[in-house]
Amino acid sequence: MNSTNPAWRRALEGALAQHAQIPFCRFVQVATIRLDGRPANRTLTFRFFLSGDRLLFTADTRTEKLKQIANNPWAEACWYFTETRSQFRLLGQLHVIGETDEQELVQARLRTWQERSDQARQSFTWPTPGKPLEQPEAFNKPMPQQPPENFALLVFTVEQVEILDLSCQPHRRTAYGLEDGVWDKENLNP
Amino acid sequence: MNSTNPAWRRALEGALAQHAQIPFCRFVQVATIRLDGRPANRTLTFRFFLSGDRLLFTADTRTEKLKQIANNPWAEACWYFTETRSQFRLLGQLHVIGETDEQELVQARLRTWQERSDQARQSFTWPTPGKPLEQPEAFNKPMPQQPPENFALLVFTVEQVEILDLSCQPHRRTAYGLEDGVWDKENLNP
């Protein structure tokens, strides 16, 4: 929307728009570092762009990934878009937002809660994710109407991007990096 | 095929079979650790299973990921299957196979080379991936008939697996871990 948005963001918005009819195009694999230094990788749902090169995800504060990013905030998200045959790799830092005064984030928390299905809301009442499976009764809590305390925003601030376009021969690889607050672009060998 | 294959492998083979009509179901995001300790994440094409809890990928030996795994072999692959709504996370070690006497791998190298399209074979003649873009002439090398030296097998030996099934409510999360050569299974909170 904003003409000052960096070129990689416009390209990613374009790819998402071209895949708008495919709901899973918003699922993206996000790698982080485990507490023992080994890599972790899981699928997150991209919610929407925030101002300032930031992408929004949401998370249950009780999950392992939140411990990982508290210890090491670096993450790389990797998207593969099936129709355009393009890959986006975004390297940056993930931060959990609890109580905040930033109005954009206060609104985003309400909006992402309201946009969730009842089933997705219910999951925040389940027992701690990743712990040994509890009895069925533990999954029968009343549905929360307001966003519960363990529903958090995960803000991903991007610092480096690589786009690989496999639709042409030879392929095209473009790198974007943030230098002193300005995005520069470099064409690389594919 | 082999009844001694671990349960997670049978589940993954089942998901792949259910998505056999979707070519991109074999694209999987694989996270590794960069030389500076930050995570990296990119899409690889899963070729096929090898014996002994091993998955086969191929790679150009000149790519950054090979430097990363020479430094730290740990990787986590993350698959999301759209039709079954299931996620597979596989943690293990990646190793590059150069010259080898293991007959299964000698055959696998020939087979994966033969199965590639001409376009995919051509890419191994292009200049070094990820370096500043070279002139168009650098992309006009003759097509190799035999697998070139920079065409390598990437063998992924799995040690830990987590399957998340989002098709039911509550979801189902199952963990598998290798203990003294035996796979054990644990049901976890989703």
PDB file of N, CA and C in Angstrom, chain A residues 26 28 44-50 53-58 79 94-95 97 104-105 107-109 111-112 115 151-157:
ATOM      1  N   ARG A  26      -0.693 -18.943   3.400  1.00  0.00           N
ATOM      2  CA  ARG A  26      -0.280 -18.150   4.555  1.00  0.00           C
ATOM      3  C   ARG A  26       0.463 -18.987   5.596  1.00  0.00           C
ATOM      4  N   VAL A  28       3.713 -20.774   6.744  1.00  0.00           N
ATOM      5  CA  VAL A  28       5.119 -20.578   6.424  1.00  0.00           C
ATOM      6  C   VAL A  28       5.956 -21.302   7.487  1.00  0.00           C
ATOM      7  N   LEU A  44       4.000 -21.809  10.877  1.00  0.00           N
ATOM      8  CA  LEU A  44       3.198 -20.777  11.523  1.00  0.00           C
ATOM      9  C   LEU A  44       2.261 -20.172  10.484  1.00  0.00           C
ATOM     10  N   THR A  45       1.191 -19.562  10.959  1.00  0.00           N
ATOM     11  CA  THR A  45       0.272 -18.871  10.055  1.00  0.00           C
ATOM     12  C   THR A  45       0.609 -17.384  10.060  1.00  0.00           C
ATOM     13  N   PHE A  46       0.948 -16.869   8.886  1.00  0.00           N
ATOM     14  CA  PHE A  46       1.220 -15.435   8.761  1.00  0.00           C
ATOM     15  C   PHE A  46      -0.102 -14.687   8.863  1.00  0.00           C
ATOM     16  N   ARG A  47      -0.149 -13.706   9.781  1.00  0.00           N
ATOM     17  CA  ARG A  47      -1.396 -12.943   9.944  1.00  0.00           C
ATOM     18  C   ARG A  47      -1.456 -11.772   8.973  1.00  0.00           C
ATOM     19  N   PHE A  48      -0.611 -10.774   9.193  1.00  0.00           N
ATOM     20  CA  PHE A  48      -0.566  -9.635   8.256  1.00  0.00           C
ATOM     21  C   PHE A  48       0.701  -8.825   8.514  1.00  0.00           C
ATOM     22  N   PHE A  49       0.943  -7.862   7.626  1.00  0.00           N
ATOM     23  CA  PHE A  49       2.105  -6.998   7.789  1.00  0.00           C
ATOM     24  C   PHE A  49       1.800  -5.902   8.805  1.00  0.00           C
ATOM     25  N   LEU A  50       2.773  -5.597   9.616  1.00  0.00           N
ATOM     26  CA  LEU A  50       2.717  -4.413  10.464  1.00  0.00           C
ATOM     27  C   LEU A  50       3.591  -3.350   9.803  1.00  0.00           C
ATOM     28  N   ASP A  53       8.629  -3.057   8.159  1.00  0.00           N
ATOM     29  CA  ASP A  53       9.287  -4.329   7.849  1.00  0.00           C
ATOM     30  C   ASP A  53       8.969  -5.420   8.861  1.00  0.00           C
ATOM     31  N   ARG A  54       7.791  -5.357   9.450  1.00  0.00           N
ATOM     32  CA  ARG A  54       7.437  -6.350  10.472  1.00  0.00           C
ATOM     33  C   ARG A  54       6.283  -7.223   9.989  1.00  0.00           C
ATOM     34  N   LEU A  55       6.401  -8.520  10.255  1.00  0.00           N
ATOM     35  CA  LEU A  55       5.325  -9.473   9.949  1.00  0.00           C
ATOM     36  C   LEU A  55       4.742  -9.949  11.270  1.00  0.00           C
ATOM     37  N   LEU A  56       3.439 -10.191  11.265  1.00  0.00           N
ATOM     38  CA  LEU A  56       2.777 -10.603  12.504  1.00  0.00           C
ATOM     39  C   LEU A  56       2.375 -12.071  12.470  1.00  0.00           C
ATOM     40  N   PHE A  57       2.759 -12.763  13.547  1.00  0.00           N
ATOM     41  CA  PHE A  57       2.271 -14.107  13.841  1.00  0.00           C
ATOM     42  C   PHE A  57       1.631 -14.060  15.233  1.00  0.00           C
ATOM     43  N   THR A  58       0.919 -15.111  15.607  1.00  0.00           N
ATOM     44  CA  THR A  58       0.456 -15.204  16.988  1.00  0.00           C
ATOM     45  C   THR A  58       0.949 -16.521  17.560  1.00  0.00           C
ATOM     46  N   TRP A  79       9.132 -19.422   2.731  1.00  0.00           N
ATOM     47  CA  TRP A  79       7.876 -19.610   2.024  1.00  0.00           C
ATOM     48  C   TRP A  79       8.161 -20.211   0.656  1.00  0.00           C
ATOM     49  N   LEU A  94      12.450 -12.467  16.136  1.00  0.00           N
ATOM     50  CA  LEU A  94      11.093 -12.673  16.632  1.00  0.00           C
ATOM     51  C   LEU A  94      11.012 -12.161  18.073  1.00  0.00           C
ATOM     52  N   HIS A  95       9.993 -11.367  18.339  1.00  0.00           N
ATOM     53  CA  HIS A  95       9.797 -10.907  19.713  1.00  0.00           C
ATOM     54  C   HIS A  95       8.342 -11.094  20.122  1.00  0.00           C
ATOM     55  N   ILE A  97       5.123 -10.070  22.186  1.00  0.00           N
ATOM     56  CA  ILE A  97       4.566  -8.837  22.736  1.00  0.00           C
ATOM     57  C   ILE A  97       3.522  -9.187  23.783  1.00  0.00           C
ATOM     58  N   GLU A 104      -0.909   0.185  17.412  1.00  0.00           N
ATOM     59  CA  GLU A 104      -0.997  -0.757  16.289  1.00  0.00           C
ATOM     60  C   GLU A 104      -1.045  -2.202  16.806  1.00  0.00           C
ATOM     61  N   LEU A 105      -0.271  -2.471  17.862  1.00  0.00           N
ATOM     62  CA  LEU A 105      -0.202  -3.838  18.386  1.00  0.00           C
ATOM     63  C   LEU A 105      -1.409  -4.168  19.253  1.00  0.00           C
ATOM     64  N   GLN A 107      -4.385  -3.057  18.752  1.00  0.00           N
ATOM     65  CA  GLN A 107      -5.425  -3.351  17.758  1.00  0.00           C
ATOM     66  C   GLN A 107      -5.195  -4.709  17.107  1.00  0.00           C
ATOM     67  N   ALA A 108      -3.917  -5.017  16.800  1.00  0.00           N
ATOM     68  CA  ALA A 108      -3.592  -6.272  16.122  1.00  0.00           C
ATOM     69  C   ALA A 108      -3.958  -7.470  16.992  1.00  0.00           C
ATOM     70  N   ARG A 109      -3.762  -7.338  18.309  1.00  0.00           N
ATOM     71  CA  ARG A 109      -4.072  -8.459  19.206  1.00  0.00           C
ATOM     72  C   ARG A 109      -5.576  -8.723  19.194  1.00  0.00           C
ATOM     73  N   ARG A 111      -7.699  -7.862  16.805  1.00  0.00           N
ATOM     74  CA  ARG A 111      -8.111  -8.301  15.462  1.00  0.00           C
ATOM     75  C   ARG A 111      -7.774  -9.771  15.231  1.00  0.00           C
ATOM     76  N   THR A 112      -6.553 -10.184  15.599  1.00  0.00           N
ATOM     77  CA  THR A 112      -6.163 -11.578  15.346  1.00  0.00           C
ATOM     78  C   THR A 112      -6.963 -12.531  16.223  1.00  0.00           C
ATOM     79  N   GLU A 115     -10.424 -12.737  14.525  1.00  0.00           N
ATOM     80  CA  GLU A 115     -10.409 -13.453  13.250  1.00  0.00           C
ATOM     81  C   GLU A 115     -10.276 -14.966  13.413  1.00  0.00           C
ATOM     82  N   PHE A 151      -2.365 -15.883  24.992  1.00  0.00           N
ATOM     83  CA  PHE A 151      -2.464 -15.546  23.567  1.00  0.00           C
ATOM     84  C   PHE A 151      -1.592 -14.320  23.319  1.00  0.00           C
ATOM     85  N   ALA A 152      -0.494 -14.532  22.572  1.00  0.00           N
ATOM     86  CA  ALA A 152       0.466 -13.438  22.408  1.00  0.00           C
ATOM     87  C   ALA A 152       0.720 -13.143  20.939  1.00  0.00           C
ATOM     88  N   LEU A 153       1.162 -11.944  20.694  1.00  0.00           N
ATOM     89  CA  LEU A 153       1.634 -11.575  19.362  1.00  0.00           C
ATOM     90  C   LEU A 153       3.108 -11.939  19.246  1.00  0.00           C
ATOM     91  N   LEU A 154       3.470 -12.373  18.069  1.00  0.00           N
ATOM     92  CA  LEU A 154       4.858 -12.690  17.760  1.00  0.00           C
ATOM     93  C   LEU A 154       5.215 -11.760  16.601  1.00  0.00           C
ATOM     94  N   VAL A 155       6.055 -10.789  16.878  1.00  0.00           N
ATOM     95  CA  VAL A 155       6.388  -9.789  15.865  1.00  0.00           C
ATOM     96  C   VAL A 155       7.746 -10.129  15.266  1.00  0.00           C
ATOM     97  N   PHE A 156       7.769 -10.265  13.947  1.00  0.00           N
ATOM     98  CA  PHE A 156       8.977 -10.685  13.222  1.00  0.00           C
ATOM     99  C   PHE A 156       9.533  -9.486  12.458  1.00  0.00           C
ATOM    100  N   THR A 157      10.674  -8.989  12.904  1.00  0.00           N
ATOM    101  CA  THR A 157      11.307  -7.833  12.272  1.00  0.00           C
ATOM    102  C   THR A 157      12.395  -8.334  11.331  1.00  0.00           C
TER     103      THR A 157
END
